[in-house]
Amino acid sequence: MSNKKETPVDIVALVLEHDRKNLAAIDRAVADGRINEEAAAYLRILYSDGMKWLREVFYFLGRCFGAPKAPVMRYDYETDTAIDAPMKIADINPLEPYLVQHRLDGDPMRNQFFASGAGHKIFLAVSSIVTVIVGAQKNINRSLDKITGKYYAKYVSEVVDTVYQVIASHDREASARAISEKIKKKLLEKYNSTPSETILSIIGSGHEKIAVNLVRALDQVRRPRMRLQDVWRVKCLFDLVPQARTFIERVQEMMPERILSVRDSFYDMENPRNYRDAKLIINIGTDGLIVPMEIICQVRTFFDFEQQTHKHYEIARATTGTKSMGVEQMVANTHESGVREYNLLVCRCLEDLLERIGWNIIYSHGLNMSLFDGFPKSCTMHYPEKMVDTIMDKLDNAIENEVFRIDFAPATLSQVQEADIFHFMARFILVAAMPYPGGDWGVPSDTLAGKLFNFVMKEVQRYYKK
């Protein structure tokens, strides 16, 4: 058995060498005409000083979550799992992804849902722990492919649409269409993210009056390089949607000047793939530099189903080299299954809450307060108030007609007390559950919790079908 010790890796030197290779790849892309100097300047910011930007990622996570609550583990992209190999701070670098567990302070779900084992053993059904996956720096070649590929194609499409709209508002549609086609053909010949001069030369004389409006409109189209926002990226996994929204609101309150964009798709039923998550783009740049970091907020249930969709795409690429319509439908079905599985979890939580209503009534007797006050936390990212009011009015009618009633309370309840209980439960459903487009699915309705869940979610569907 050898006693030879492994030579310690100089992480800083390793990252500096990687920075050098990144910059060389960017210079080659300029020399080859793949990108222009404008895009290169932006990429050089994102792909130099790797350790500096990683420290900014640390700073952000530290402000949001505090110190890790468990050992930091290496992460394997291929299997989407943590590797049982704890990392020291000195080992962490932008070339390797890692996984870390944090706690979400101010979690509106904290200690609300649990299961009891034998004797005094308690198991949390919903945890305040957030699993954070810190991705490695995106490979420079993948970023170049995106900027010159799908991002550039999208940019050209938006430029062409902009030109068409401006010209069509001042001229015949046929003329606008013909000019737009010429511009599209020209822009697809070579990467060009400053096309105003080229476009003005194509439209020629006779359009001087619209030149100013056209240039202004083109300036509003986001450049391909600015669409690259995931060179630095983090994924946060929560048990329930309200936890993710609490985190997002906390970031908005703590560092509003750092937020570049927020997109919340937990309620999105328009997405054909039925994909549900939220995305924040945070600026981790310093000294006036814009360095975006992508933060994906997802629920654990959906993350598990996401792994299945990755396998579907891998199979499709291996057989056809692209995403076939059949695979797209398979992915949509898988995501819909994720929505259903998640909503079953919400319904189980609802049953836990209903079981404890009686205890709540006993303990709050004479105190003129509820043990559930402040839960679920009021959230600004919610359904329209008009819709919520409509659902609550219909719920009141159902309570009055004894469609919903509490039979297990330790004391006789007035209709007002019962209404308070069911309003509370309905609010929990609205902040926690994900809506689904199909009207032919619901949770098992053999329990009061299931019956109430289906009632609320069908009203959500009815509202959006108007």
PDB file of N, CA and C in Angstrom, residues 350-392:
ATOM      1  N   LEU A 350     -53.404  19.777   3.820  1.00  0.00           N
ATOM      2  CA  LEU A 350     -54.709  20.320   4.193  1.00  0.00           C
ATOM      3  C   LEU A 350     -55.398  19.404   5.204  1.00  0.00           C
ATOM      4  N   GLU A 351     -55.278  18.106   4.985  1.00  0.00           N
ATOM      5  CA  GLU A 351     -55.865  17.152   5.932  1.00  0.00           C
ATOM      6  C   GLU A 351     -55.216  17.279   7.308  1.00  0.00           C
ATOM      7  N   ASP A 352     -53.896  17.481   7.340  1.00  0.00           N
ATOM      8  CA  ASP A 352     -53.203  17.683   8.616  1.00  0.00           C
ATOM      9  C   ASP A 352     -53.763  18.905   9.349  1.00  0.00           C
ATOM     10  N   LEU A 353     -53.993  19.982   8.605  1.00  0.00           N
ATOM     11  CA  LEU A 353     -54.506  21.199   9.223  1.00  0.00           C
ATOM     12  C   LEU A 353     -55.923  20.993   9.762  1.00  0.00           C
ATOM     13  N   LEU A 354     -56.768  20.318   8.992  1.00  0.00           N
ATOM     14  CA  LEU A 354     -58.139  20.073   9.433  1.00  0.00           C
ATOM     15  C   LEU A 354     -58.182  19.220  10.696  1.00  0.00           C
ATOM     16  N   GLU A 355     -57.271  18.273  10.794  1.00  0.00           N
ATOM     17  CA  GLU A 355     -57.219  17.425  11.982  1.00  0.00           C
ATOM     18  C   GLU A 355     -56.932  18.247  13.235  1.00  0.00           C
ATOM     19  N   ARG A 356     -56.217  19.347  13.048  1.00  0.00           N
ATOM     20  CA  ARG A 356     -55.798  20.137  14.212  1.00  0.00           C
ATOM     21  C   ARG A 356     -56.723  21.316  14.506  1.00  0.00           C
ATOM     22  N   ILE A 357     -57.799  21.442  13.707  1.00  0.00           N
ATOM     23  CA  ILE A 357     -58.734  22.542  13.941  1.00  0.00           C
ATOM     24  C   ILE A 357     -59.339  22.462  15.332  1.00  0.00           C
ATOM     25  N   GLY A 358     -59.721  21.254  15.743  1.00  0.00           N
ATOM     26  CA  GLY A 358     -60.324  21.094  17.068  1.00  0.00           C
ATOM     27  C   GLY A 358     -59.402  21.541  18.171  1.00  0.00           C
ATOM     28  N   TRP A 359     -58.140  21.150  18.074  1.00  0.00           N
ATOM     29  CA  TRP A 359     -57.153  21.573  19.079  1.00  0.00           C
ATOM     30  C   TRP A 359     -56.990  23.090  19.066  1.00  0.00           C
ATOM     31  N   ASN A 360     -57.014  23.646  17.892  1.00  0.00           N
ATOM     32  CA  ASN A 360     -56.883  25.096  17.783  1.00  0.00           C
ATOM     33  C   ASN A 360     -58.026  25.798  18.523  1.00  0.00           C
ATOM     34  N   ILE A 361     -59.239  25.248  18.362  1.00  0.00           N
ATOM     35  CA  ILE A 361     -60.406  25.841  19.015  1.00  0.00           C
ATOM     36  C   ILE A 361     -60.278  25.742  20.532  1.00  0.00           C
ATOM     37  N   ILE A 362     -59.832  24.570  21.021  1.00  0.00           N
ATOM     38  CA  ILE A 362     -59.683  24.384  22.468  1.00  0.00           C
ATOM     39  C   ILE A 362     -58.662  25.359  23.042  1.00  0.00           C
ATOM     40  N   TYR A 363     -57.478  25.427  22.412  1.00  0.00           N
ATOM     41  CA  TYR A 363     -56.388  26.232  22.965  1.00  0.00           C
ATOM     42  C   TYR A 363     -56.628  27.736  22.841  1.00  0.00           C
ATOM     43  N   SER A 364     -57.407  28.140  21.855  1.00  0.00           N
ATOM     44  CA  SER A 364     -57.633  29.575  21.669  1.00  0.00           C
ATOM     45  C   SER A 364     -58.864  30.060  22.422  1.00  0.00           C
ATOM     46  N   HIS A 365     -59.548  29.162  23.141  1.00  0.00           N
ATOM     47  CA  HIS A 365     -60.781  29.530  23.837  1.00  0.00           C
ATOM     48  C   HIS A 365     -60.521  30.651  24.849  1.00  0.00           C
ATOM     49  N   GLY A 366     -61.254  31.727  24.704  1.00  0.00           N
ATOM     50  CA  GLY A 366     -61.137  32.844  25.631  1.00  0.00           C
ATOM     51  C   GLY A 366     -59.969  33.768  25.357  1.00  0.00           C
ATOM     52  N   LEU A 367     -59.134  33.421  24.373  1.00  0.00           N
ATOM     53  CA  LEU A 367     -57.957  34.256  24.086  1.00  0.00           C
ATOM     54  C   LEU A 367     -58.232  35.257  22.958  1.00  0.00           C
ATOM     55  N   ASN A 368     -59.365  35.073  22.289  1.00  0.00           N
ATOM     56  CA  ASN A 368     -59.742  35.954  21.177  1.00  0.00           C
ATOM     57  C   ASN A 368     -58.655  36.010  20.102  1.00  0.00           C
ATOM     58  N   MET A 369     -58.063  34.839  19.831  1.00  0.00           N
ATOM     59  CA  MET A 369     -57.004  34.752  18.821  1.00  0.00           C
ATOM     60  C   MET A 369     -56.987  33.347  18.246  1.00  0.00           C
ATOM     61  N   SER A 370     -56.300  33.191  17.149  1.00  0.00           N
ATOM     62  CA  SER A 370     -56.158  31.884  16.521  1.00  0.00           C
ATOM     63  C   SER A 370     -54.693  31.489  16.501  1.00  0.00           C
ATOM     64  N   LEU A 371     -54.448  30.207  16.728  1.00  0.00           N
ATOM     65  CA  LEU A 371     -53.067  29.728  16.639  1.00  0.00           C
ATOM     66  C   LEU A 371     -52.544  29.786  15.208  1.00  0.00           C
ATOM     67  N   PHE A 372     -53.442  29.949  14.262  1.00  0.00           N
ATOM     68  CA  PHE A 372     -53.043  29.981  12.858  1.00  0.00           C
ATOM     69  C   PHE A 372     -52.886  31.396  12.325  1.00  0.00           C
ATOM     70  N   ASP A 373     -53.006  32.395  13.188  1.00  0.00           N
ATOM     71  CA  ASP A 373     -52.859  33.777  12.725  1.00  0.00           C
ATOM     72  C   ASP A 373     -51.513  33.966  12.017  1.00  0.00           C
ATOM     73  N   GLY A 374     -51.564  34.604  10.869  1.00  0.00           N
ATOM     74  CA  GLY A 374     -50.319  34.846  10.116  1.00  0.00           C
ATOM     75  C   GLY A 374     -49.911  33.697   9.238  1.00  0.00           C
ATOM     76  N   PHE A 375     -50.719  32.645   9.194  1.00  0.00           N
ATOM     77  CA  PHE A 375     -50.404  31.490   8.350  1.00  0.00           C
ATOM     78  C   PHE A 375     -51.646  31.126   7.546  1.00  0.00           C
ATOM     79  N   PRO A 376     -51.567  30.980   6.248  1.00  0.00           N
ATOM     80  CA  PRO A 376     -50.355  31.199   5.457  1.00  0.00           C
ATOM     81  C   PRO A 376     -50.019  32.690   5.331  1.00  0.00           C
ATOM     82  N   LYS A 377     -48.740  32.951   5.170  1.00  0.00           N
ATOM     83  CA  LYS A 377     -48.274  34.329   5.062  1.00  0.00           C
ATOM     84  C   LYS A 377     -48.925  35.017   3.865  1.00  0.00           C
ATOM     85  N   SER A 378     -49.335  36.249   4.093  1.00  0.00           N
ATOM     86  CA  SER A 378     -49.903  37.035   2.997  1.00  0.00           C
ATOM     87  C   SER A 378     -48.852  37.216   1.913  1.00  0.00           C
ATOM     88  N   CYS A 379     -49.224  36.913   0.686  1.00  0.00           N
ATOM     89  CA  CYS A 379     -48.252  36.932  -0.412  1.00  0.00           C
ATOM     90  C   CYS A 379     -48.737  37.873  -1.514  1.00  0.00           C
ATOM     91  N   THR A 380     -47.853  38.703  -2.026  1.00  0.00           N
ATOM     92  CA  THR A 380     -48.230  39.643  -3.082  1.00  0.00           C
ATOM     93  C   THR A 380     -48.362  38.949  -4.429  1.00  0.00           C
ATOM     94  N   MET A 381     -47.644  37.822  -4.608  1.00  0.00           N
ATOM     95  CA  MET A 381     -47.730  37.079  -5.864  1.00  0.00           C
ATOM     96  C   MET A 381     -48.875  36.090  -5.756  1.00  0.00           C
ATOM     97  N   HIS A 382     -50.051  36.543  -6.042  1.00  0.00           N
ATOM     98  CA  HIS A 382     -51.237  35.771  -5.758  1.00  0.00           C
ATOM     99  C   HIS A 382     -52.220  35.923  -6.901  1.00  0.00           C
ATOM    100  N   TYR A 383     -53.344  35.237  -6.789  1.00  0.00           N
ATOM    101  CA  TYR A 383     -54.404  35.394  -7.774  1.00  0.00           C
ATOM    102  C   TYR A 383     -55.019  36.796  -7.674  1.00  0.00           C
ATOM    103  N   PRO A 384     -55.758  37.215  -8.715  1.00  0.00           N
ATOM    104  CA  PRO A 384     -56.443  38.510  -8.652  1.00  0.00           C
ATOM    105  C   PRO A 384     -57.421  38.548  -7.474  1.00  0.00           C
ATOM    106  N   GLU A 385     -57.491  39.689  -6.806  1.00  0.00           N
ATOM    107  CA  GLU A 385     -58.366  39.815  -5.636  1.00  0.00           C
ATOM    108  C   GLU A 385     -59.823  39.543  -6.006  1.00  0.00           C
ATOM    109  N   LYS A 386     -60.201  39.941  -7.212  1.00  0.00           N
ATOM    110  CA  LYS A 386     -61.572  39.717  -7.665  1.00  0.00           C
ATOM    111  C   LYS A 386     -61.898  38.232  -7.677  1.00  0.00           C
ATOM    112  N   MET A 387     -60.965  37.418  -8.141  1.00  0.00           N
ATOM    113  CA  MET A 387     -61.187  35.975  -8.189  1.00  0.00           C
ATOM    114  C   MET A 387     -61.299  35.394  -6.785  1.00  0.00           C
ATOM    115  N   VAL A 388     -60.422  35.825  -5.891  1.00  0.00           N
ATOM    116  CA  VAL A 388     -60.438  35.326  -4.516  1.00  0.00           C
ATOM    117  C   VAL A 388     -61.763  35.690  -3.842  1.00  0.00           C
ATOM    118  N   ASP A 389     -62.223  36.912  -4.042  1.00  0.00           N
ATOM    119  CA  ASP A 389     -63.495  37.338  -3.459  1.00  0.00           C
ATOM    120  C   ASP A 389     -64.651  36.490  -3.981  1.00  0.00           C
ATOM    121  N   THR A 390     -64.615  36.184  -5.277  1.00  0.00           N
ATOM    122  CA  THR A 390     -65.675  35.365  -5.879  1.00  0.00           C
ATOM    123  C   THR A 390     -65.703  33.976  -5.259  1.00  0.00           C
ATOM    124  N   ILE A 391     -64.519  33.378  -5.095  1.00  0.00           N
ATOM    125  CA  ILE A 391     -64.441  32.044  -4.511  1.00  0.00           C
ATOM    126  C   ILE A 391     -64.941  32.052  -3.070  1.00  0.00           C
ATOM    127  N   MET A 392     -64.564  33.070  -2.315  1.00  0.00           N
ATOM    128  CA  MET A 392     -64.989  33.138  -0.922  1.00  0.00           C
ATOM    129  C   MET A 392     -66.505  33.326  -0.819  1.00  0.00           C
TER     130      MET A 392
END
